[in-house]
């Protein structure tokens, strides 16, 4: 969210307390079991890196975070749809103007397809400007008989397979902060400076081949153009169309980083994580009595939790009690990531239990993380058909339960990479050698992302879609 005026900034509060916030309970997580962290507290650079981060300005404002909570409340009530997209793992070198603008453009295109096709406001959010820390299945990686610590995202260590690069370095947290600041700056400029103007819908599609998703998008853009020209002729004021809200989200995995960027709101004195607007807890760290759930229960940001196929209804209800005790619509988002083969059995008991409890959460589908497979040639990949099938399953489950399918969470990029198999301009395994760029999980490319948006639009605008 970007402010309209300086007066708004003052009214919104800035969470600018100098240094990491001191607030009761904020350090309780240090006493609790914690997983997926580097053991770097004894590193000579640790204290100075944390001190440096603690003194840096917030990346986002408390007031923006509150606006997001209101927008998510609408999604919890069936009146808006949340679109979350971006890299599995951002990289420092990947924070270039071209790559950032391609990703933002693709998210804007997906949002236009959804807004126009389903007549619902779309909350636009990037897995961006902070998505640097990765949980891993294994602590080590072995290549040709050599074992080294796993790559845990560039906020922790390097991707190169050498002992030096894989050694965790706390100073990387400071680099991650500055890279996030630069990314967010460009995103704010794009989305406030005219680049997101609805009258530019055609330009976001430029430079792509004429595959079916792009052709379909071009047709829709033509219809939007005609509608816009009509409204223009009718004297509608277009100022509001020039800008759009865009929020930043990441997995709040690395608690040393999150803690250092937690500040007190200048208006209310309450703690906010200022590393991003929306933070989520991953499937591997959602332990109810663990450090991550405790820490995030204490900040005011909207929080997401990934729910995998082993989640029980009791787990979901206990997470609600802990993270959303006030039952505040917009506070809690459940992001299910079941796998295409499991969603139709694993999701209904959760959705029904939450529905029957009366709690208002936003239900989002992440159709990526339950569908990861290893290709014959060794690359981590996902089949586009499996991803699509999980999305369809998500809508079916919500339609049957009478609940609202409130959002989509995807790993995607604006570039023409070859990481996920299939799509209407099919990617095959042979293309991986030249066009696989991700350092962690495979992402939908530009065309696959657009195709996904059309599918979701059809499901959302289905006449029998869920009760509100
Ligand atoms: O999003 C990331 C991955 O799913 C997660 O880091 C686990 O990946 P891994 O099984 O390759 O460690
Ligand atoms: C690690 C991720 O997801 P999950 O926690 O659902 O496995 C991720 O979103 O990149
Ligand atoms: Mn991932």
Coordinates of C-alpha atoms and ligand atoms in Angstrom, one line a residue, residues 88 127 134-135 251 280 282-284 306 337 366 369 411 441, ligand 2:
X88 CA 10.7 -19.6 -4.1
X127 CA 6.7 -13.2 -2.4
X134 CA 14.7 -21.4 3.0
X135 CA 13.7 -24.3 5.1
X251 CA 8.2 -16.7 5.1
X280 CA 3.9 -16.7 6.9
X282 CA 6.1 -22.6 6.8
X283 CA 4.9 -26.2 6.8
X284 CA 8.1 -27.3 8.7
X306 CA 1.1 -23.3 5.5
X337 CA -0.5 -27.2 0.2
X366 CA -0.6 -23.1 -2.7
X369 CA 4.6 -27.4 -2.7
X411 CA 5.9 -19.6 -7.1
X441 CA 11.9 -24.7 -6.2
Ligands
LIG2 C1 9.0 -23.8 1.8 C2 7.9 -23.4 1.3 O1 6.7 -23.9 1.5 P1 6.2 -25.0 2.6 O2 6.5 -24.4 3.9 O3 4.7 -25.0 2.3 O4 6.9 -26.2 2.3 C3 7.8 -22.2 0.4 O5 6.8 -21.5 0.3 O6 8.8 -21.9 -0.3

